[in-house]
Amino acid sequence: MVAFRKPLSITPRKRLIDSLVEQTPHQDSDEENDNDSEDEHNSSQVEDHFQHLNHSRAHSLTPEIPTFTTSQVSQGSQVAGPKFTYSRQRSMLVEEDTMQQLAFDMPLEVPQGSHRRLDSIPPLKPLLSFREEEEEEDEAASTTIRTIHELRQAGANSRFADEVEDLLDRIGKPVAKPSSMRRSGLLDLGIKMKDKAFLRQLRAHGVEQRLFANVGQEIDTVSGFLITSLIAPILAEGSVPLVVSQLQQHDIAKLLDRLISVEKSIVSVAKERKTNMSKMAQNSLSAYHDSLLKLPTWKDLSPRELSPRTLALKCLELMVRQTREAGDASDIISEELNISLFEILKSSDGGASWDLPNGTEAINFYLTLSALESHSLVSRTAQDETAWIRQFLPVIGKTLNIALNRPLGSFGEQQILALKLTVNVTNHNPKACDAIASSDLMFTILRVIVARFKNMSNLWAEEEIVMAVDNLILLIGAMINFALWSTKALKNIDNFAGMVKDPLDELIRLFVDSREKTFEVDSQHESHKNVPFGYLSVLLGHFCLLPAIEKRIRMGQKTKTLHPLITSINEFIVYHKAADDEIAPNEDGHSPHVTVTKQLEDLVKKLITIKGTDT
């Protein structure tokens, strides 16, 4: 029989979860011992919060929200409860509130997150801020437009610079053998420069230094003509002294001197076989030549064709005149160029030199006189004074004599330029006066003065009177220079005594008659006509410095004294002083008119010392 033993008692094995449950209270107690002060504060808050929740449940009319276990939650939509939509779960304003509502029952009070949501609504901006935003947007749009405009302008400037650079590369510098590429480049540039906008851009890029590089070495007539044609429009744009200075550095006078020697039309030069130009190039040059005839720089001149000489003279005249007007005293005309200009003056005895405004020779003569007259304002002496006295000044005297012997009705711009040139070279220059004061010229000047006085008495139109007065003053001024600085001139005048129509006797009679009519003036026109008689009294006063002439003038007066003459000069001094007060002094503080007044006062003192002045 098998005996059964009582089985040993088996101690049940503890589950891991049971062990963890037993350890939890001990851990909590340890934490409580370590954090007594903090637990007391937290526990009080938790108790208060739970009491608040219990109180809310007791008084709530809504049913409690059941607590779900993990298995229940996994059933999803079958369990009733609060739904959390996508937008609610994604709300940036209540993500903290959602966790609190899951941990505790939903309170009826407005959650704290709701207050934060209301507080988080941005305040409405005042209208002023919107207006500022609109202004900022407008400013940004304007800046964008301006930026686009600047970009377009920069692109246009870049294209223009490339175009000019291409032209300058084609033009290059003067070479020994004529270059068709240089001719075509200059021609294209000349055509484009007719556009004022293009010309202004060209000046802004400052290409003159490259364009006129070594221009004095140009020996090709066509290229020289073309490059000279570019100077006039450039000078018209301003900055004349700077441009002229650059031209002088590259010996522009040498090129102008070569061109002056060519009198044929440039169209005829282009057709010559030695010029070696194609038919197409000849036609282009001819069309360009026609456009040059229409330039406003010709003013009252109307050339029918242009030769290298005519264009060179016009270029020179512009350079000299505008430089003088700008106050620059540069000596532009070289000695070689001066010789060429006086050769043109020598040919003025023919009638063709006075056929303005269309005659080619007359235009060349006029431009030569204008250039020399402007140049003489500052440079009255050349590099060699002896050459001027022996060669050039006699030519000026001869030219003036021819000009004044023209018919009285044809007295115009050329006569005026010749007179101004004579006055400029004789001012304070006894040698120049003696070189010019030939007997023929002195007789001609006095005769024309008498004729102009007689002609003025018949004028009634104000414009004609003003012109006649100006011409008379210029004529008398030239003669005063000779009387003041040249004893030779006075002796030649005295030698006219005994002639049938001695111009000096006629001038004395004109003066006596004018003194009688001075007090009978009853109109402004008549008063204006008396101004030249004041200059005439000064001229006769200077004549009196030669004793032989003084006697003739004194005996011609009704009082047989110089008293009427001295009285007239004193009246003129008063008139001159009144004019001086209205004229501002120059930059140095000096007024040349005051100097003239002083000279007149000295003249009166000299006349008073002469016997026969007292009545």
XYZ file of C-alpha atoms in Angstrom:
615
model
C 0.000 0.000 0.000
C 1.341 3.146 -1.066
C 1.536 5.758 1.504
C 0.765 9.310 0.494
C 2.809 12.047 2.000
C 1.377 15.466 2.661
C 2.666 17.783 0.065
C 4.947 20.539 1.103
C 3.442 23.992 1.261
C 4.396 25.971 -1.766
C 4.801 29.701 -1.325
C 3.007 31.474 -4.146
C 5.237 33.446 -6.448
C 4.735 37.171 -6.365
C 3.835 38.922 -9.488
C 5.950 41.771 -10.628
C 3.029 44.153 -10.523
C 2.325 43.241 -6.880
C 5.878 44.053 -5.944
C 5.609 47.399 -7.647
C 2.374 48.183 -5.819
C 3.991 47.422 -2.469
C 6.912 49.718 -3.230
C 4.783 52.681 -4.272
C 3.749 53.806 -0.736
C 7.317 53.657 0.475
C 8.539 55.776 -2.372
C 5.797 58.276 -1.753
C 6.676 58.444 1.918
C 10.316 59.017 1.098
C 9.463 61.829 -1.213
C 7.186 63.267 1.418
C 9.966 63.215 3.967
C 12.319 64.993 1.605
C 9.838 67.632 0.444
C 7.731 68.442 3.442
C 7.329 72.096 2.863
C 6.482 71.702 -0.809
C 3.968 68.848 -0.212
C 2.112 70.850 2.361
C 1.584 73.686 -0.054
C 0.756 71.436 -3.013
C -1.581 69.193 -1.034
C -3.525 72.173 0.155
C -3.936 73.377 -3.417
C -5.004 69.923 -4.616
C -7.524 69.561 -1.829
C -8.993 72.944 -2.556
C -9.214 72.117 -6.219
C -10.965 68.764 -5.588
C -13.353 70.389 -3.185
C -14.147 72.921 -5.860
C -14.766 70.164 -8.390
C -16.985 68.175 -6.021
C -18.934 71.276 -5.215
C -19.394 71.920 -8.914
C -20.710 68.380 -9.489
C -23.169 68.681 -6.654
C -24.738 71.804 -7.983
C -24.462 71.043 -11.662
C -27.584 70.369 -13.714
C -25.663 68.423 -16.264
C -24.788 64.783 -15.798
C -21.308 63.803 -14.844
C -18.947 62.903 -17.524
C -18.041 59.252 -16.956
C -14.444 58.186 -16.568
C -13.320 55.817 -19.260
C -10.759 53.059 -19.024
C -8.293 52.228 -21.695
C -10.502 49.522 -23.151
C -13.442 51.827 -23.264
C -11.561 54.544 -24.992
C -10.457 52.078 -27.616
C -14.022 51.556 -28.706
C -14.008 54.984 -30.275
C -17.290 56.398 -31.444
C -19.532 53.901 -29.598
C -18.964 55.632 -26.295
C -20.725 58.925 -25.657
C -18.509 61.761 -24.576
C -17.054 65.039 -25.694
C -15.831 65.173 -29.252
C -12.615 66.887 -30.158
C -12.692 68.198 -33.649
C -9.624 68.821 -35.798
C -9.850 72.541 -35.457
C -10.201 72.310 -31.696
C -7.272 69.990 -31.335
C -5.194 72.238 -33.601
C -6.152 75.484 -31.858
C -3.092 77.389 -30.804
C -5.058 79.208 -28.151
C -6.382 76.241 -26.069
C -3.855 73.459 -26.292
C -3.140 73.765 -22.561
C -6.879 73.753 -21.617
C -7.551 70.516 -23.493
C -5.155 68.509 -21.312
C -6.697 69.925 -18.182
C -10.196 68.988 -19.343
C -9.067 65.415 -20.044
C -7.546 65.128 -16.586
C -10.536 66.525 -14.708
C -14.236 66.751 -15.282
C -15.427 69.561 -17.522
C -16.244 72.578 -15.333
C -19.178 74.825 -16.069
C -17.128 77.947 -15.562
C -15.557 79.670 -18.473
C -12.115 78.132 -18.819
C -9.122 80.258 -18.257
C -8.126 79.523 -21.850
C -11.222 81.338 -23.049
C -10.024 84.472 -21.363
C -6.731 84.050 -23.034
C -8.478 83.554 -26.380
C -10.366 86.796 -25.966
C -7.241 88.539 -24.849
C -5.345 87.153 -27.814
C -7.599 88.859 -30.373
C -5.425 91.595 -31.903
C -6.760 95.135 -31.474
C -8.056 96.943 -34.520
C -5.550 99.358 -36.036
C -6.567 102.971 -36.475
C -7.075 104.324 -39.973
C -3.906 106.358 -39.672
C -1.820 103.203 -39.503
C -3.514 101.891 -42.644
C -2.803 105.201 -44.371
C 0.824 104.910 -43.341
C 0.913 101.392 -44.742
C -0.563 102.677 -48.011
C 2.051 105.415 -48.139
C 4.761 102.863 -47.477
C 3.346 100.685 -50.259
C 3.226 103.705 -52.615
C 6.785 104.601 -51.683
C 7.880 101.030 -52.286
C 6.115 101.035 -55.654
C 7.704 104.381 -56.519
C 11.102 103.035 -55.534
C 10.487 100.017 -57.720
C 9.502 102.229 -60.659
C 12.500 104.447 -60.072
C 14.743 101.430 -59.902
C 13.336 100.155 -63.189
C 13.849 103.581 -64.757
C 17.408 103.712 -63.477
C 18.079 100.265 -64.842
C 16.693 101.253 -68.227
C 18.722 104.468 -68.185
C 21.839 102.561 -67.222
C 21.194 100.189 -70.096
C 20.703 103.087 -72.506
C 23.902 104.722 -71.265
C 25.762 101.482 -71.727
C 24.475 101.088 -75.276
C 25.368 104.715 -76.043
C 28.866 104.251 -74.653
C 29.330 101.155 -76.806
C 28.105 103.044 -79.869
C 30.461 105.974 -79.252
C 33.326 103.625 -78.533
C 32.727 101.890 -81.852
C 32.741 105.260 -83.666
C 35.932 106.374 -81.940
C 37.610 103.084 -82.821
C 36.687 103.611 -86.468
C 37.859 107.236 -86.406
C 41.165 106.513 -84.736
C 43.976 109.021 -85.208
C 45.350 110.771 -88.315
C 47.547 108.577 -90.494
C 49.878 109.303 -93.394
C 47.607 107.598 -95.943
C 43.921 108.643 -96.184
C 41.694 106.071 -94.470
C 38.192 105.310 -95.718
C 37.298 103.909 -92.284
C 38.277 107.193 -90.598
C 36.271 109.175 -93.156
C 33.156 107.029 -92.707
C 33.459 107.168 -88.918
C 33.712 110.961 -88.927
C 30.826 111.226 -91.374
C 28.588 108.959 -89.272
C 29.450 110.906 -86.138
C 28.705 114.212 -87.877
C 25.296 112.937 -88.982
C 24.448 111.727 -85.469
C 25.561 115.022 -83.913
C 22.725 116.806 -85.698
C 20.567 115.291 -82.931
C 20.923 117.623 -79.939
C 20.159 114.844 -77.451
C 22.975 112.748 -78.908
C 25.286 115.763 -78.846
C 24.560 116.449 -75.168
C 25.254 112.829 -74.272
C 28.446 112.960 -76.300
C 29.611 116.050 -74.393
C 28.678 114.406 -71.105
C 30.979 111.464 -71.927
C 33.861 113.898 -72.549
C 35.138 112.350 -75.784
C 36.774 115.535 -77.123
C 40.224 114.499 -75.956
C 40.106 111.283 -78.002
C 38.171 112.751 -80.908
C 40.626 115.582 -81.519
C 43.780 113.644 -80.700
C 46.687 114.769 -82.937
C 44.268 116.715 -85.138
C 47.105 118.978 -86.260
C 48.701 116.005 -88.034
C 45.696 115.477 -90.319
C 46.762 115.779 -93.961
C 43.666 114.311 -95.627
C 41.450 117.158 -96.843
C 38.195 115.179 -96.537
C 38.920 113.950 -93.006
C 40.100 117.433 -92.031
C 36.888 118.963 -93.390
C 34.754 116.429 -91.514
C 36.499 116.800 -88.172
C 36.359 120.603 -88.473
C 32.614 120.381 -89.074
C 32.260 118.735 -85.644
C 33.766 121.695 -83.804
C 30.954 124.202 -84.414
C 28.134 122.192 -82.748
C 30.422 121.257 -79.848
C 31.313 124.913 -79.257
C 27.632 125.792 -79.368
C 26.990 123.461 -76.403
C 29.203 125.514 -74.060
C 32.478 124.999 -72.131
C 34.254 126.865 -74.931
C 37.568 127.585 -73.155
C 37.974 123.914 -72.228
C 37.287 122.674 -75.756
C 39.511 125.331 -77.331
C 42.294 124.493 -74.899
C 42.124 120.837 -75.937
C 42.153 121.827 -79.605
C 45.186 124.028 -79.064
C 47.025 121.194 -77.344
C 46.597 119.128 -80.510
C 47.670 121.964 -82.888
C 44.303 122.774 -84.430
C 45.884 125.886 -86.030
C 47.974 123.665 -88.322
C 44.906 121.857 -89.645
C 42.991 125.117 -90.165
C 45.936 126.608 -92.044
C 45.991 123.596 -94.427
C 42.239 123.785 -95.017
C 42.337 127.546 -95.724
C 44.577 126.824 -98.696
C 41.801 124.739 -100.342
C 39.270 127.047 -102.027
C 37.289 124.409 -103.989
C 33.984 123.090 -102.745
C 34.363 119.914 -100.703
C 31.972 118.198 -103.124
C 34.374 118.985 -105.978
C 37.321 117.768 -103.908
C 35.538 114.468 -103.229
C 35.038 113.882 -106.955
C 38.724 114.239 -107.746
C 40.459 111.002 -108.597
C 43.283 111.523 -106.124
C 40.747 111.716 -103.291
C 39.830 108.054 -103.964
C 36.214 108.051 -102.767
C 33.494 105.691 -103.959
C 30.274 106.981 -105.507
C 28.331 106.025 -102.403
C 30.797 107.877 -100.166
C 30.640 110.923 -102.456
C 26.845 110.976 -102.261
C 26.905 110.672 -98.465
C 29.412 113.512 -98.206
C 27.339 115.671 -100.569
C 24.216 115.146 -98.443
C 26.170 115.989 -95.309
C 27.547 119.107 -97.030
C 23.991 120.266 -97.748
C 23.016 119.790 -94.098
C 25.951 121.947 -92.970
C 24.625 124.839 -95.063
C 21.516 124.890 -92.855
C 23.330 125.208 -89.523
C 22.079 128.140 -87.384
C 25.681 129.141 -86.714
C 25.823 130.903 -90.107
C 23.289 133.495 -88.860
C 22.935 136.215 -91.531
C 25.340 134.512 -93.923
C 23.884 132.279 -96.611
C 26.652 130.283 -98.290
C 25.656 128.347 -101.393
C 28.515 125.877 -101.047
C 31.198 125.051 -98.526
C 34.876 124.809 -99.245
C 37.468 123.670 -96.691
C 38.546 127.342 -96.522
C 35.080 128.624 -95.648
C 34.484 125.959 -93.010
C 37.941 126.464 -91.469
C 37.402 130.233 -91.275
C 34.008 129.751 -89.639
C 35.491 127.342 -87.126
C 38.312 129.777 -86.339
C 35.915 132.712 -86.039
C 33.755 130.781 -83.562
C 36.742 129.710 -81.503
C 38.237 133.198 -81.251
C 34.999 135.111 -80.702
C 33.515 132.788 -78.096
C 36.841 132.505 -76.291
C 37.059 136.300 -76.024
C 33.468 136.509 -74.837
C 34.341 133.972 -72.130
C 37.198 136.212 -70.972
C 39.980 133.907 -72.146
C 43.053 135.679 -73.541
C 44.611 132.629 -75.215
C 46.614 133.304 -78.365
C 44.727 131.017 -80.728
C 46.007 132.322 -84.073
C 49.497 131.066 -84.843
C 52.023 133.015 -86.903
C 51.501 130.770 -89.962
C 47.736 131.075 -89.684
C 48.038 134.842 -89.300
C 49.900 135.070 -92.604
C 47.134 133.117 -94.372
C 44.467 135.417 -92.931
C 46.205 138.583 -94.099
C 46.567 137.089 -97.571
C 42.775 136.961 -97.705
C 42.578 140.620 -96.602
C 44.892 141.660 -99.420
C 42.356 140.413 -101.980
C 39.608 142.717 -100.667
C 39.949 145.321 -103.430
C 37.627 143.418 -105.758
C 33.862 143.772 -105.683
C 33.387 140.049 -104.980
C 34.700 140.519 -101.426
C 31.705 142.697 -100.567
C 28.888 140.589 -102.046
C 27.169 139.535 -98.851
C 25.390 137.416 -97.797
C 25.782 134.827 -100.563
C 29.136 135.372 -102.224
C 31.792 132.842 -101.254
C 34.641 135.382 -101.366
C 32.595 137.901 -99.402
C 31.803 135.312 -96.721
C 35.475 134.340 -96.457
C 36.469 138.014 -96.207
C 33.854 138.691 -93.538
C 34.880 135.655 -91.433
C 38.543 136.678 -91.687
C 37.785 140.210 -90.491
C 35.640 138.887 -87.644
C 38.331 136.461 -86.454
C 41.067 139.108 -86.582
C 38.890 141.723 -84.862
C 38.047 139.376 -81.962
C 41.671 138.283 -81.726
C 42.905 141.898 -81.641
C 40.890 142.710 -78.514
C 43.628 141.120 -76.429
C 46.510 140.242 -78.734
C 47.275 143.475 -80.560
C 50.850 142.467 -81.282
C 52.057 139.323 -82.917
C 55.065 137.207 -82.065
C 57.265 139.549 -84.152
C 56.289 143.213 -83.726
C 58.472 144.225 -86.642
C 56.542 141.935 -88.993
C 53.282 143.417 -87.771
C 54.426 146.986 -88.384
C 55.917 146.322 -91.797
C 53.584 143.681 -93.243
C 50.276 143.373 -91.409
C 49.339 146.870 -90.179
C 49.607 148.469 -93.641
C 47.237 145.758 -94.888
C 44.735 146.761 -92.194
C 45.000 150.416 -93.270
C 44.506 149.491 -96.917
C 41.529 147.279 -96.089
C 39.886 150.063 -94.073
C 40.446 152.551 -96.888
C 38.785 150.194 -99.397
C 35.900 149.530 -96.999
C 35.175 153.228 -96.410
C 35.338 154.052 -100.104
C 32.413 151.748 -100.765
C 29.070 153.479 -101.488
C 27.627 155.147 -98.408
C 24.442 153.123 -98.637
C 26.391 149.855 -98.496
C 27.971 150.690 -95.148
C 27.512 147.415 -93.293
C 29.081 144.690 -91.177
C 32.347 144.490 -93.097
C 33.007 148.231 -92.750
C 32.185 148.070 -89.055
C 34.545 145.108 -88.522
C 37.349 146.894 -90.384
C 36.852 149.980 -88.199
C 36.816 147.946 -84.974
C 39.966 146.109 -86.037
C 41.682 149.448 -86.687
C 40.604 150.885 -83.333
C 41.800 147.776 -81.467
C 45.290 147.752 -82.996
C 45.824 151.532 -82.612
C 44.682 151.967 -78.995
C 47.632 153.360 -76.980
C 49.980 152.254 -79.767
C 51.865 155.120 -81.501
C 53.827 152.739 -83.750
C 50.669 151.113 -85.058
C 49.089 154.532 -85.644
C 52.068 155.740 -87.649
C 52.079 152.489 -89.685
C 48.430 152.894 -90.686
C 47.973 156.695 -90.865
C 48.540 157.202 -94.552
C 47.377 160.432 -96.186
C 44.775 158.590 -98.250
C 43.255 156.896 -95.222
C 43.102 160.119 -93.190
C 41.348 161.918 -96.029
C 38.901 159.042 -96.500
C 37.957 158.867 -92.818
C 37.328 162.630 -92.564
C 35.319 162.653 -95.793
C 33.106 159.768 -94.591
C 32.558 161.476 -91.216
C 31.288 164.601 -92.984
C 29.043 162.526 -95.254
C 27.577 160.553 -92.320
C 26.791 163.749 -90.410
C 24.946 165.204 -93.389
C 23.069 161.965 -93.972
C 22.014 161.728 -90.304
C 20.283 165.117 -90.459
C 17.800 163.671 -92.956
C 16.871 160.639 -90.828
C 13.672 160.448 -88.792
C 13.182 156.764 -88.057
C 14.495 155.916 -84.592
C 16.180 152.684 -85.691
C 18.008 154.452 -88.520
C 19.112 157.271 -86.218
C 20.513 154.838 -83.645
C 22.480 152.983 -86.330
C 23.800 156.221 -87.848
C 24.886 157.521 -84.426
C 26.720 154.273 -83.619
C 28.550 154.297 -86.950
C 29.541 157.951 -86.533
C 30.893 157.379 -83.025
C 32.980 154.461 -84.319
C 34.392 156.547 -87.171
C 35.237 159.489 -84.909
C 36.763 157.103 -82.340
C 39.152 155.683 -84.935
C 40.209 159.210 -85.960
C 40.665 160.258 -82.289
C 43.178 157.406 -81.874
C 45.227 158.719 -84.802
C 45.046 162.327 -83.555
C 45.987 161.293 -80.022
C 48.903 158.957 -80.786
C 50.282 159.951 -84.199
C 51.873 163.279 -85.131
C 52.161 161.859 -88.635
C 48.369 161.672 -88.865
C 47.962 165.326 -87.768
C 50.472 166.529 -90.333
C 48.732 164.611 -93.107
C 45.438 166.252 -92.097
C 47.007 169.713 -92.130
C 48.255 169.072 -95.633
C 44.655 169.007 -96.880
C 44.472 172.782 -96.482
C 43.825 174.627 -99.727
C 41.928 171.750 -101.347
C 38.594 172.499 -103.007
C 36.737 170.337 -100.505
C 38.984 170.194 -97.485
C 37.222 167.764 -95.086
C 38.654 169.581 -92.051
C 37.012 172.870 -93.043
C 33.707 171.064 -93.474
C 34.014 169.506 -90.009
C 34.630 172.949 -88.471
C 31.493 174.328 -90.136
C 29.472 171.328 -88.913
C 30.596 172.008 -85.352
C 29.698 175.715 -85.496
C 26.255 174.938 -86.911
C 25.595 172.298 -84.261
C 26.349 174.784 -81.435
C 23.709 177.132 -82.784
C 21.126 174.365 -83.009
C 21.854 172.842 -79.585
C 19.416 175.161 -77.801
C 16.729 174.620 -80.440
C 16.361 170.883 -79.775
C 12.719 170.082 -79.039
C 12.549 166.289 -79.450
C 14.272 163.163 -78.248
C 15.350 162.307 -81.795
C 17.103 165.642 -82.200
C 18.701 165.256 -78.782
C 20.049 161.846 -79.753
C 21.527 163.311 -82.928
C 23.575 165.745 -80.828
C 25.567 162.928 -79.166
C 28.009 162.523 -82.114
C 28.679 166.289 -82.021
C 30.099 165.828 -78.527
C 32.589 163.339 -79.947
C 33.295 165.768 -82.804
C 34.247 168.495 -80.293
C 36.706 166.064 -78.664
C 38.208 165.238 -82.085
C 38.675 168.923 -82.935
C 40.197 169.467 -79.498
C 42.863 166.842 -80.233
C 43.469 168.429 -83.644
C 44.237 171.693 -81.817
C 47.321 170.088 -80.261
C 49.026 170.745 -83.598
C 49.469 174.567 -83.761
C 48.756 174.829 -87.498
C 45.422 173.047 -87.175
C 44.565 174.889 -83.910
C 44.735 178.201 -85.749
C 42.369 177.002 -88.467
C 39.850 175.737 -85.916
C 40.042 178.918 -83.781
C 39.579 181.195 -86.788
C 36.602 179.144 -87.884
C 34.664 180.053 -84.701
C 32.472 183.162 -84.651
C 34.242 184.329 -81.498
C 37.643 183.630 -83.022
C 38.530 181.751 -79.843
C 38.503 178.151 -78.599
C 35.984 178.983 -75.909
C 32.994 177.367 -77.726
C 35.061 174.233 -78.273
C 36.133 174.026 -74.616
C 32.556 174.583 -73.465
C 31.335 171.768 -75.691
C 34.020 169.403 -74.385
C 33.098 170.230 -70.766
C 29.449 169.461 -71.529
C 30.527 166.160 -73.024
C 32.547 165.374 -69.876
C 29.417 165.887 -67.762
C 27.503 163.559 -70.084
C 30.325 161.018 -69.948
C 30.474 161.086 -66.135
C 26.749 160.413 -65.933
C 27.267 157.381 -68.150
C 30.228 156.247 -66.000
C 28.048 156.144 -62.885
C 25.750 153.615 -64.569
C 28.572 151.297 -65.654
C 29.934 148.855 -63.068
C 33.724 148.487 -62.787
C 35.427 145.322 -63.977
C 36.736 142.504 -61.771
C 39.857 144.505 -60.855
C 37.710 147.393 -59.631
C 38.873 149.539 -62.538
C 36.540 151.333 -64.928
C 38.047 152.172 -68.334
C 35.414 154.874 -68.793
C 36.821 156.750 -65.807
C 40.196 156.732 -67.563
C 38.604 158.269 -70.657
C 37.016 160.986 -68.526
C 40.407 161.770 -67.019
C 41.913 162.053 -70.514
C 39.180 164.489 -71.534
C 39.809 166.648 -68.492
C 43.536 166.706 -69.323
C 42.676 167.748 -72.884
C 40.677 170.733 -71.584
C 43.618 171.815 -69.425
C 45.914 171.748 -72.460
C 43.456 173.758 -74.553
C 43.103 176.404 -71.848
C 46.839 177.030 -71.932
C 46.706 177.741 -75.664
C 46.536 181.418 -76.636
C 43.144 182.588 -77.844
C 40.896 180.596 -75.532
C 39.563 183.668 -73.739
C 36.731 185.628 -75.236
